[in-house]
PDB file of C-alpha atoms in Angstrom:
ATOM      1  CA  MET I1195      -7.448  15.949  26.694  1.00  0.00           C
ATOM      2  CA  ASP I1196      -9.148  14.957  29.951  1.00  0.00           C
ATOM      3  CA  LEU I1197      -7.005  12.172  31.429  1.00  0.00           C
ATOM      4  CA  LEU I1198      -9.582  11.682  34.164  1.00  0.00           C
ATOM      5  CA  GLU I1199     -11.986  10.362  31.529  1.00  0.00           C
ATOM      6  CA  LEU I1200      -9.460   7.653  30.692  1.00  0.00           C
ATOM      7  CA  ALA I1201      -9.046   6.910  34.390  1.00  0.00           C
ATOM      8  CA  ARG I1202     -12.825   6.460  34.618  1.00  0.00           C
ATOM      9  CA  GLY I1203     -12.631   3.815  31.890  1.00  0.00           C
ATOM     10  CA  ASN I1204     -13.861   5.939  28.986  1.00  0.00           C
ATOM     11  CA  THR I1205     -12.491   6.028  25.447  1.00  0.00           C
ATOM     12  CA  VAL I1206     -11.543   9.583  24.470  1.00  0.00           C
ATOM     13  CA  ILE I1207     -11.071  11.233  21.067  1.00  0.00           C
ATOM     14  CA  LYS I1208      -8.899  14.354  20.833  1.00  0.00           C
ATOM     15  CA  PHE I1209      -9.499  16.468  17.713  1.00  0.00           C
ATOM     16  CA  ASP I1210      -6.861  18.682  16.113  1.00  0.00           C
ATOM     17  CA  PHE I1211      -9.527  19.987  13.718  1.00  0.00           C
ATOM     18  CA  GLU I1212     -12.809  18.844  12.230  1.00  0.00           C
ATOM     19  CA  PRO I1213     -12.527  18.074   8.511  1.00  0.00           C
ATOM     20  CA  GLU I1214     -15.048  19.391   6.011  1.00  0.00           C
ATOM     21  CA  VAL I1215     -16.143  16.195   4.289  1.00  0.00           C
ATOM     22  CA  GLU I1216     -19.226  14.803   2.602  1.00  0.00           C
ATOM     23  CA  LYS I1217     -20.186  11.180   3.256  1.00  0.00           C
ATOM     24  CA  PRO I1218     -16.551  10.113   3.757  1.00  0.00           C
ATOM     25  CA  VAL I1219     -15.605   6.477   3.260  1.00  0.00           C
ATOM     26  CA  LEU I1220     -13.953   4.921   6.321  1.00  0.00           C
ATOM     27  CA  VAL I1221     -10.838   2.829   5.634  1.00  0.00           C
ATOM     28  CA  GLU I1222      -9.515   0.852   8.625  1.00  0.00           C
ATOM     29  CA  GLY I1223      -5.953  -0.465   8.729  1.00  0.00           C
ATOM     30  CA  LEU I1224      -5.104  -1.488  12.272  1.00  0.00           C
ATOM     31  CA  PRO I1225      -2.451  -4.121  13.121  1.00  0.00           C
ATOM     32  CA  GLY I1226      -3.409  -7.701  12.364  1.00  0.00           C
ATOM     33  CA  ILE I1227      -2.295 -10.790  10.466  1.00  0.00           C
ATOM     34  CA  GLY I1228       0.877 -10.032   8.489  1.00  0.00           C
ATOM     35  CA  HIS I1229       0.324  -6.319   9.250  1.00  0.00           C
ATOM     36  CA  VAL I1230      -1.394  -6.327   5.860  1.00  0.00           C
ATOM     37  CA  GLY I1231      -4.092  -3.781   6.696  1.00  0.00           C
ATOM     38  CA  LYS I1232      -1.698  -1.519   8.587  1.00  0.00           C
ATOM     39  CA  LEU I1233       0.811  -1.384   5.722  1.00  0.00           C
ATOM     40  CA  ALA I1234      -1.924  -0.796   3.156  1.00  0.00           C
ATOM     41  CA  ALA I1235      -3.563   2.043   5.101  1.00  0.00           C
ATOM     42  CA  GLU I1236      -0.242   3.734   5.848  1.00  0.00           C
ATOM     43  CA  ALA I1237       0.686   3.586   2.162  1.00  0.00           C
ATOM     44  CA  MET I1238      -2.610   5.262   1.247  1.00  0.00           C
ATOM     45  CA  ILE I1239      -2.044   8.024   3.819  1.00  0.00           C
ATOM     46  CA  GLU I1240       1.422   8.719   2.424  1.00  0.00           C
ATOM     47  CA  ASP I1241       0.388   8.618  -1.224  1.00  0.00           C
ATOM     48  CA  LEU I1242      -2.797  10.667  -0.863  1.00  0.00           C
ATOM     49  CA  GLY I1243      -1.208  13.189   1.480  1.00  0.00           C
ATOM     50  CA  ALA I1244      -3.924  12.566   4.078  1.00  0.00           C
ATOM     51  CA  GLU I1245      -3.794  14.747   7.196  1.00  0.00           C
ATOM     52  CA  LYS I1246      -4.197  13.592  10.794  1.00  0.00           C
ATOM     53  CA  PHE I1247      -7.185  15.257  12.425  1.00  0.00           C
ATOM     54  CA  ALA I1248      -7.872  13.222  15.568  1.00  0.00           C
ATOM     55  CA  GLU I1249      -6.447  10.687  18.023  1.00  0.00           C
ATOM     56  CA  LEU I1250      -8.340   8.028  19.975  1.00  0.00           C
ATOM     57  CA  TYR I1251      -7.119   7.010  23.442  1.00  0.00           C
ATOM     58  CA  SER I1252      -8.586   4.171  25.445  1.00  0.00           C
ATOM     59  CA  PRO I1253      -7.929   2.271  28.686  1.00  0.00           C
ATOM     60  CA  HIS I1254      -8.611  -0.840  26.613  1.00  0.00           C
ATOM     61  CA  PHE I1255      -5.324  -0.476  24.729  1.00  0.00           C
ATOM     62  CA  PRO I1256      -2.275  -2.447  25.949  1.00  0.00           C
ATOM     63  CA  PRO I1257      -0.822  -0.901  29.142  1.00  0.00           C
ATOM     64  CA  HIS I1258       2.495   0.250  27.739  1.00  0.00           C
ATOM     65  CA  VAL I1259       3.968   2.991  25.583  1.00  0.00           C
ATOM     66  CA  SER I1260       5.643   2.661  22.202  1.00  0.00           C
ATOM     67  CA  VAL I1261       9.170   3.923  21.613  1.00  0.00           C
ATOM     68  CA  ASN I1262      10.023   5.330  18.179  1.00  0.00           C
ATOM     69  CA  GLU I1263      13.353   5.198  16.355  1.00  0.00           C
ATOM     70  CA  ASP I1264      14.420   8.438  18.048  1.00  0.00           C
ATOM     71  CA  GLY I1265      13.772   7.018  21.507  1.00  0.00           C
ATOM     72  CA  ILE I1266      10.607   9.071  22.036  1.00  0.00           C
ATOM     73  CA  VAL I1267       7.786   7.403  23.976  1.00  0.00           C
ATOM     74  CA  GLU I1268       4.148   7.669  22.942  1.00  0.00           C
ATOM     75  CA  VAL I1269       0.966   6.459  24.601  1.00  0.00           C
ATOM     76  CA  MET I1270      -0.874   3.766  22.619  1.00  0.00           C
ATOM     77  CA  ARG I1271      -3.568   5.319  20.423  1.00  0.00           C
ATOM     78  CA  ASN I1272      -5.420   5.099  17.143  1.00  0.00           C
ATOM     79  CA  GLU I1273      -5.230   7.950  14.644  1.00  0.00           C
ATOM     80  CA  PHE I1274      -7.760   9.369  12.179  1.00  0.00           C
ATOM     81  CA  TYR I1275      -6.506  10.833   8.887  1.00  0.00           C
ATOM     82  CA  VAL I1276      -8.576  12.598   6.256  1.00  0.00           C
ATOM     83  CA  TYR I1277      -8.257  12.877   2.500  1.00  0.00           C
ATOM     84  CA  GLU I1278     -10.467  15.714   1.301  1.00  0.00           C
ATOM     85  CA  SER I1279     -10.957  14.939  -2.355  1.00  0.00           C
ATOM     86  CA  GLU I1280     -11.397  17.132  -5.377  1.00  0.00           C
ATOM     87  CA  GLY I1281     -13.632  16.195  -8.253  1.00  0.00           C
ATOM     88  CA  ASN I1282     -15.425  12.836  -8.336  1.00  0.00           C
ATOM     89  CA  GLU I1283     -13.215  11.025  -5.833  1.00  0.00           C
ATOM     90  CA  PRO I1284     -14.759  10.275  -2.436  1.00  0.00           C
ATOM     91  CA  ASP I1285     -13.631  11.900   0.778  1.00  0.00           C
ATOM     92  CA  ILE I1286     -11.796   9.284   2.860  1.00  0.00           C
ATOM     93  CA  ILE I1287     -11.190   8.882   6.591  1.00  0.00           C
ATOM     94  CA  ILE I1288      -8.339   6.465   7.302  1.00  0.00           C
ATOM     95  CA  LEU I1289      -7.948   4.831  10.710  1.00  0.00           C
ATOM     96  CA  ILE I1290      -4.545   3.467  11.749  1.00  0.00           C
ATOM     97  CA  GLY I1291      -2.730   2.727  15.008  1.00  0.00           C
ATOM     98  CA  GLU I1292      -0.108   0.685  16.803  1.00  0.00           C
ATOM     99  CA  ALA I1293      -2.624  -1.552  18.578  1.00  0.00           C
ATOM    100  CA  GLN I1294      -6.193  -2.774  18.757  1.00  0.00           C
ATOM    101  CA  ALA I1295      -8.252  -2.800  21.936  1.00  0.00           C
ATOM    102  CA  GLN I1296      -7.799  -5.774  24.240  1.00  0.00           C
ATOM    103  CA  GLY I1297     -10.537  -8.177  25.277  1.00  0.00           C
ATOM    104  CA  GLU I1298     -14.095  -8.596  24.058  1.00  0.00           C
ATOM    105  CA  LEU I1299     -15.509  -5.635  26.008  1.00  0.00           C
ATOM    106  CA  GLY I1300     -12.644  -3.383  24.928  1.00  0.00           C
ATOM    107  CA  GLN I1301     -13.096  -4.297  21.273  1.00  0.00           C
ATOM    108  CA  TYR I1302     -16.824  -3.586  21.478  1.00  0.00           C
ATOM    109  CA  LYS I1303     -16.444  -0.225  23.234  1.00  0.00           C
ATOM    110  CA  VAL I1304     -13.669   1.117  21.007  1.00  0.00           C
ATOM    111  CA  THR I1305     -15.323  -0.108  17.791  1.00  0.00           C
ATOM    112  CA  ILE I1306     -18.642   1.519  18.634  1.00  0.00           C
ATOM    113  CA  ARG I1307     -16.861   4.778  19.595  1.00  0.00           C
ATOM    114  CA  ILE I1308     -15.116   4.803  16.210  1.00  0.00           C
ATOM    115  CA  LEU I1309     -18.388   4.199  14.389  1.00  0.00           C
ATOM    116  CA  GLN I1310     -20.197   6.931  16.330  1.00  0.00           C
ATOM    117  CA  THR I1311     -17.437   9.370  15.388  1.00  0.00           C
ATOM    118  CA  VAL I1312     -17.396   8.683  11.649  1.00  0.00           C
ATOM    119  CA  LYS I1313     -21.199   8.552  11.505  1.00  0.00           C
ATOM    120  CA  GLU I1314     -21.262  12.136  12.766  1.00  0.00           C
ATOM    121  CA  PHE I1315     -19.247  13.052   9.644  1.00  0.00           C
ATOM    122  CA  GLY I1316     -21.786  11.257   7.439  1.00  0.00           C
ATOM    123  CA  THR I1317     -19.967   7.980   6.762  1.00  0.00           C
ATOM    124  CA  GLU I1318     -22.151   5.407   5.012  1.00  0.00           C
ATOM    125  CA  MET I1319     -19.484   3.046   3.649  1.00  0.00           C
ATOM    126  CA  ILE I1320     -16.661   1.191   5.422  1.00  0.00           C
ATOM    127  CA  PHE I1321     -13.663  -0.702   4.057  1.00  0.00           C
ATOM    128  CA  THR I1322     -11.709  -2.774   6.564  1.00  0.00           C
ATOM    129  CA  LEU I1323      -8.303  -4.124   5.526  1.00  0.00           C
ATOM    130  CA  GLY I1324      -6.525  -7.190   6.829  1.00  0.00           C
ATOM    131  CA  GLY I1325      -4.678 -10.403   6.116  1.00  0.00           C
ATOM    132  CA  LEU I1326      -5.939 -13.929   5.565  1.00  0.00           C
ATOM    133  CA  GLY I1327      -3.307 -16.245   7.031  1.00  0.00           C
ATOM    134  CA  THR I1328      -2.947 -19.569   5.237  1.00  0.00           C
ATOM    135  CA  GLY I1329       0.498 -20.723   6.365  1.00  0.00           C
ATOM    136  CA  THR I1330       1.715 -20.731   2.764  1.00  0.00           C
ATOM    137  CA  VAL I1331       2.753 -18.118   0.213  1.00  0.00           C
ATOM    138  CA  PRO I1332       0.391 -17.818  -2.774  1.00  0.00           C
ATOM    139  CA  THR I1333       2.112 -18.074  -6.143  1.00  0.00           C
ATOM    140  CA  GLU I1334       0.456 -14.778  -7.107  1.00  0.00           C
ATOM    141  CA  PRO I1335      -0.792 -11.983  -4.803  1.00  0.00           C
ATOM    142  CA  LYS I1336      -4.441 -12.601  -4.018  1.00  0.00           C
ATOM    143  CA  VAL I1337      -7.221 -10.644  -2.306  1.00  0.00           C
ATOM    144  CA  VAL I1338     -10.277 -12.242  -0.714  1.00  0.00           C
ATOM    145  CA  GLY I1339     -13.335 -10.310   0.413  1.00  0.00           C
ATOM    146  CA  ALA I1340     -16.525 -10.354   2.433  1.00  0.00           C
ATOM    147  CA  ALA I1341     -19.302  -7.783   2.684  1.00  0.00           C
ATOM    148  CA  THR I1342     -22.390  -6.706   4.567  1.00  0.00           C
ATOM    149  CA  HIS I1343     -24.794  -6.585   1.594  1.00  0.00           C
ATOM    150  CA  LYS I1344     -25.478  -8.573  -1.582  1.00  0.00           C
ATOM    151  CA  GLU I1345     -24.746  -5.684  -3.957  1.00  0.00           C
ATOM    152  CA  LEU I1346     -21.292  -5.363  -2.406  1.00  0.00           C
ATOM    153  CA  ILE I1347     -20.630  -9.058  -3.008  1.00  0.00           C
ATOM    154  CA  ASP I1348     -21.375  -8.354  -6.668  1.00  0.00           C
ATOM    155  CA  LEU I1349     -18.960  -5.405  -6.531  1.00  0.00           C
ATOM    156  CA  LEU I1350     -16.195  -7.661  -5.209  1.00  0.00           C
ATOM    157  CA  LYS I1351     -16.741 -10.148  -8.004  1.00  0.00           C
ATOM    158  CA  GLU I1352     -16.675  -7.360 -10.602  1.00  0.00           C
ATOM    159  CA  HIS I1353     -13.180  -6.452  -9.392  1.00  0.00           C
ATOM    160  CA  GLY I1354     -11.894 -10.036  -9.479  1.00  0.00           C
ATOM    161  CA  ILE I1355     -11.939 -10.488  -5.713  1.00  0.00           C
ATOM    162  CA  GLU I1356     -12.719 -13.976  -4.432  1.00  0.00           C
ATOM    163  CA  VAL I1357     -15.623 -14.002  -1.993  1.00  0.00           C
ATOM    164  CA  ARG I1358     -14.996 -15.704   1.331  1.00  0.00           C
ATOM    165  CA  SER I1359     -18.044 -17.950   1.711  1.00  0.00           C
ATOM    166  CA  GLY I1360     -19.369 -21.451   2.335  1.00  0.00           C
ATOM    167  CA  ASP I1361     -16.949 -23.895   3.941  1.00  0.00           C
ATOM    168  CA  LYS I1362     -14.216 -21.274   3.554  1.00  0.00           C
ATOM    169  CA  GLY I1363     -16.209 -18.593   5.400  1.00  0.00           C
ATOM    170  CA  GLY I1364     -14.929 -18.556   8.958  1.00  0.00           C
ATOM    171  CA  ASN I1365     -14.616 -15.461  11.134  1.00  0.00           C
ATOM    172  CA  ILE I1366     -13.182 -11.973  10.782  1.00  0.00           C
ATOM    173  CA  VAL I1367     -11.738 -11.165  14.188  1.00  0.00           C
ATOM    174  CA  GLY I1368     -11.087  -7.827  15.840  1.00  0.00           C
ATOM    175  CA  ALA I1369     -11.813  -4.366  14.480  1.00  0.00           C
ATOM    176  CA  SER I1370     -11.936  -5.481  10.839  1.00  0.00           C
ATOM    177  CA  GLY I1371     -14.939  -7.646  11.582  1.00  0.00           C
ATOM    178  CA  LEU I1372     -16.671  -5.666  14.321  1.00  0.00           C
ATOM    179  CA  LEU I1373     -16.624  -2.396  12.366  1.00  0.00           C
ATOM    180  CA  LEU I1374     -18.607  -4.147   9.636  1.00  0.00           C
ATOM    181  CA  GLY I1375     -20.973  -5.948  11.986  1.00  0.00           C
ATOM    182  CA  PHE I1376     -21.805  -3.006  14.236  1.00  0.00           C
ATOM    183  CA  GLY I1377     -21.641  -0.628  11.273  1.00  0.00           C
ATOM    184  CA  LYS I1378     -24.362  -2.629   9.554  1.00  0.00           C
ATOM    185  CA  MET I1379     -26.496  -2.377  12.706  1.00  0.00           C
ATOM    186  CA  MET I1380     -26.010   1.415  12.561  1.00  0.00           C
ATOM    187  CA  GLY I1381     -27.158   1.653   8.944  1.00  0.00           C
ATOM    188  CA  MET I1382     -23.776   1.543   7.204  1.00  0.00           C
ATOM    189  CA  LYS I1383     -22.497  -0.793   4.507  1.00  0.00           C
ATOM    190  CA  GLY I1384     -19.078  -2.373   4.455  1.00  0.00           C
ATOM    191  CA  VAL I1385     -16.471  -4.569   2.828  1.00  0.00           C
ATOM    192  CA  CYS I1386     -13.471  -6.417   4.234  1.00  0.00           C
ATOM    193  CA  LEU I1387     -10.515  -6.856   1.877  1.00  0.00           C
ATOM    194  CA  MET I1388      -8.034  -9.529   2.991  1.00  0.00           C
ATOM    195  CA  GLY I1389      -4.656 -10.080   1.389  1.00  0.00           C
ATOM    196  CA  VAL I1390      -3.709 -13.764   1.386  1.00  0.00           C
ATOM    197  CA  THR I1391      -0.511 -14.128   3.419  1.00  0.00           C
ATOM    198  CA  PRO I1392       1.529 -16.786   5.249  1.00  0.00           C
ATOM    199  CA  GLY I1393       0.470 -15.101   8.488  1.00  0.00           C
ATOM    200  CA  HIS I1394       3.717 -15.316  10.452  1.00  0.00           C
ATOM    201  CA  VAL I1395       5.665 -12.548   8.679  1.00  0.00           C
ATOM    202  CA  VAL I1396       5.057  -8.894   7.826  1.00  0.00           C
ATOM    203  CA  ASP I1397       3.777  -9.121   4.251  1.00  0.00           C
ATOM    204  CA  PRO I1398       4.075  -5.992   2.058  1.00  0.00           C
ATOM    205  CA  ARG I1399       3.217  -8.006  -1.063  1.00  0.00           C
ATOM    206  CA  ALA I1400      -0.250  -8.867   0.277  1.00  0.00           C
ATOM    207  CA  ALA I1401      -0.659  -5.252   1.440  1.00  0.00           C
ATOM    208  CA  MET I1402       0.168  -3.958  -2.043  1.00  0.00           C
ATOM    209  CA  ALA I1403      -2.434  -6.277  -3.563  1.00  0.00           C
ATOM    210  CA  VAL I1404      -5.046  -4.873  -1.162  1.00  0.00           C
ATOM    211  CA  VAL I1405      -4.072  -1.272  -2.003  1.00  0.00           C
ATOM    212  CA  GLU I1406      -4.436  -1.959  -5.722  1.00  0.00           C
ATOM    213  CA  LYS I1407      -7.916  -3.439  -5.328  1.00  0.00           C
ATOM    214  CA  LEU I1408      -9.141  -0.754  -2.928  1.00  0.00           C
ATOM    215  CA  SER I1409      -7.839   2.155  -5.008  1.00  0.00           C
ATOM    216  CA  THR I1410      -9.567   0.717  -8.080  1.00  0.00           C
ATOM    217  CA  ILE I1411     -12.871   0.309  -6.221  1.00  0.00           C
ATOM    218  CA  LEU I1412     -12.703   3.845  -4.790  1.00  0.00           C
ATOM    219  CA  GLY I1413     -11.496   5.379  -8.035  1.00  0.00           C
ATOM    220  CA  VAL I1414      -8.474   7.059  -6.429  1.00  0.00           C
ATOM    221  CA  GLU I1415      -4.924   7.060  -7.737  1.00  0.00           C
ATOM    222  CA  VAL I1416      -2.541   5.373  -5.314  1.00  0.00           C
ATOM    223  CA  GLU I1417       0.907   4.429  -6.591  1.00  0.00           C
ATOM    224  CA  ALA I1418       2.341   3.439  -3.188  1.00  0.00           C
ATOM    225  CA  ASP I1419       5.902   3.364  -4.571  1.00  0.00           C
ATOM    226  CA  SER I1420       7.519   2.731  -1.186  1.00  0.00           C
ATOM    227  CA  LEU I1421       5.207  -0.208  -0.430  1.00  0.00           C
ATOM    228  CA  LYS I1422       5.681  -1.518  -3.950  1.00  0.00           C
ATOM    229  CA  LYS I1423       9.461  -1.622  -3.446  1.00  0.00           C
ATOM    230  CA  GLN I1424       8.983  -3.500  -0.164  1.00  0.00           C
ATOM    231  CA  ALA I1425       6.677  -5.940  -1.951  1.00  0.00           C
ATOM    232  CA  GLU I1426       9.237  -6.544  -4.685  1.00  0.00           C
ATOM    233  CA  ARG I1427      11.936  -7.203  -2.095  1.00  0.00           C
ATOM    234  CA  PHE I1428       9.600  -9.586  -0.264  1.00  0.00           C
ATOM    235  CA  GLU I1429       8.995 -11.378  -3.569  1.00  0.00           C
ATOM    236  CA  ARG I1430      12.713 -11.751  -4.251  1.00  0.00           C
ATOM    237  CA  GLU I1431      13.799 -12.804  -0.800  1.00  0.00           C
ATOM    238  CA  PHE I1432      11.048 -14.459   1.243  1.00  0.00           C
ATOM    239  CA  VAL I1433       9.097 -16.100  -1.573  1.00  0.00           C
ATOM    240  CA  ALA I1434      12.316 -17.482  -3.050  1.00  0.00           C
ATOM    241  CA  GLN I1435      13.229 -18.989   0.321  1.00  0.00           C
ATOM    242  CA  MET I1436       9.785 -20.563   0.642  1.00  0.00           C
ATOM    243  CA  GLU I1437      10.111 -22.136  -2.789  1.00  0.00           C
ATOM    244  CA  GLU I1438      13.313 -23.856  -1.671  1.00  0.00           C
ATOM    245  CA  MET I1439      11.713 -25.282   1.460  1.00  0.00           C
ATOM    246  CA  PRO I1440       9.521 -28.149   0.091  1.00  0.00           C
ATOM    247  CA  SER I1441      12.412 -30.511  -0.578  1.00  0.00           C
ATOM    248  CA  ALA I1442      13.900 -29.883   2.866  1.00  0.00           C
ATOM    249  CA  LEU I1443      10.505 -30.345   4.485  1.00  0.00           C
ATOM    250  CA  GLU I1444       9.990 -33.622   2.655  1.00  0.00           C
ATOM    251  CA  GLU I1445      13.229 -34.959   4.124  1.00  0.00           C
ATOM    252  CA  VAL I1446      12.190 -33.926   7.640  1.00  0.00           C
ATOM    253  CA  GLN I1447       8.748 -35.445   7.166  1.00  0.00           C
ATOM    254  CA  GLN I1448      10.216 -38.701   5.907  1.00  0.00           C
ATOM    255  CA  GLU I1449      12.486 -38.931   8.970  1.00  0.00           C
ATOM    256  CA  ALA I1450       9.525 -38.205  11.231  1.00  0.00           C
ATOM    257  CA  GLU I1451       7.400 -40.854   9.528  1.00  0.00           C
ATOM    258  CA  GLU I1452      10.045 -43.504  10.164  1.00  0.00           C
ATOM    259  CA  GLY I1453       9.956 -42.922  13.914  1.00  0.00           C
ATOM    260  CA  LYS I1454       6.287 -41.950  14.279  1.00  0.00           C
ATOM    261  CA  PRO I1455       4.164 -43.878  16.820  1.00  0.00           C
ATOM    262  CA  GLU I1456       0.879 -45.499  15.845  1.00  0.00           C
ATOM    263  CA  GLU I1457      -1.303 -42.700  17.271  1.00  0.00           C
ATOM    264  CA  ASP I1458      -1.215 -39.493  15.211  1.00  0.00           C
ATOM    265  CA  LEU I1459      -2.537 -36.474  17.119  1.00  0.00           C
ATOM    266  CA  ARG I1460      -3.419 -33.559  14.866  1.00  0.00           C
ATOM    267  CA  TYR I1461      -4.124 -30.071  16.077  1.00  0.00           C
ATOM    268  CA  ILE I1462      -5.876 -27.194  14.434  1.00  0.00           C
ATOM    269  CA  GLY I1463      -5.241 -23.767  15.868  1.00  0.00           C
TER     270      GLY I1463
END
């Protein structure tokens, strides 16, 4: 890899090999709210036996290295994995990483570089995975979606996925949104699947819900046993704790109300 290209401010992709694929679907699972997309994509890589074929390096990634459990340092990067299918299943390129690009310009440059790369392999369809932070734990795992085209909205509804629209619309920030937006401008179609999550904790339950919906849509078999066990543990421990909190919160709120001044300043953020 030419480090001078990085020094010049360019995003660089280093290939281990070029996969033989036909119109591969791109699945993005970079870090975000609740690490939902990251956990979901990593579970798919493990279950499908996908193979890493390229790494993306960029000066727009955070200026530090990661240290793994063995004490080994690694430069921040994104990684491309491929699942070369047999039969009627689609070929899949899965994008994961320890970080997203920083800043508006960085996000734009890295996103467009990713799209240019997968387009060269014939990608026409994109699935971005993420979390929808609500501050509360849903009683049942829930997946919400958005899409680039009307027929994909219909597809979401067919699979029991609530469409994020109207007053609930809002924004999809970072790579999960920009890959769809710029992908559409480059002639691709796309869907964002968001697992509903509290937002302040790593949420394997929401990630498992996303995996189940995506695997059904793609028609691939993904058991994700390891993620499923994490989700069950999350259900037992964190959700149970959250269910015990309302009564304690009511007591705190009541105490606050008794000493609250006339002016009530509310913040949204």
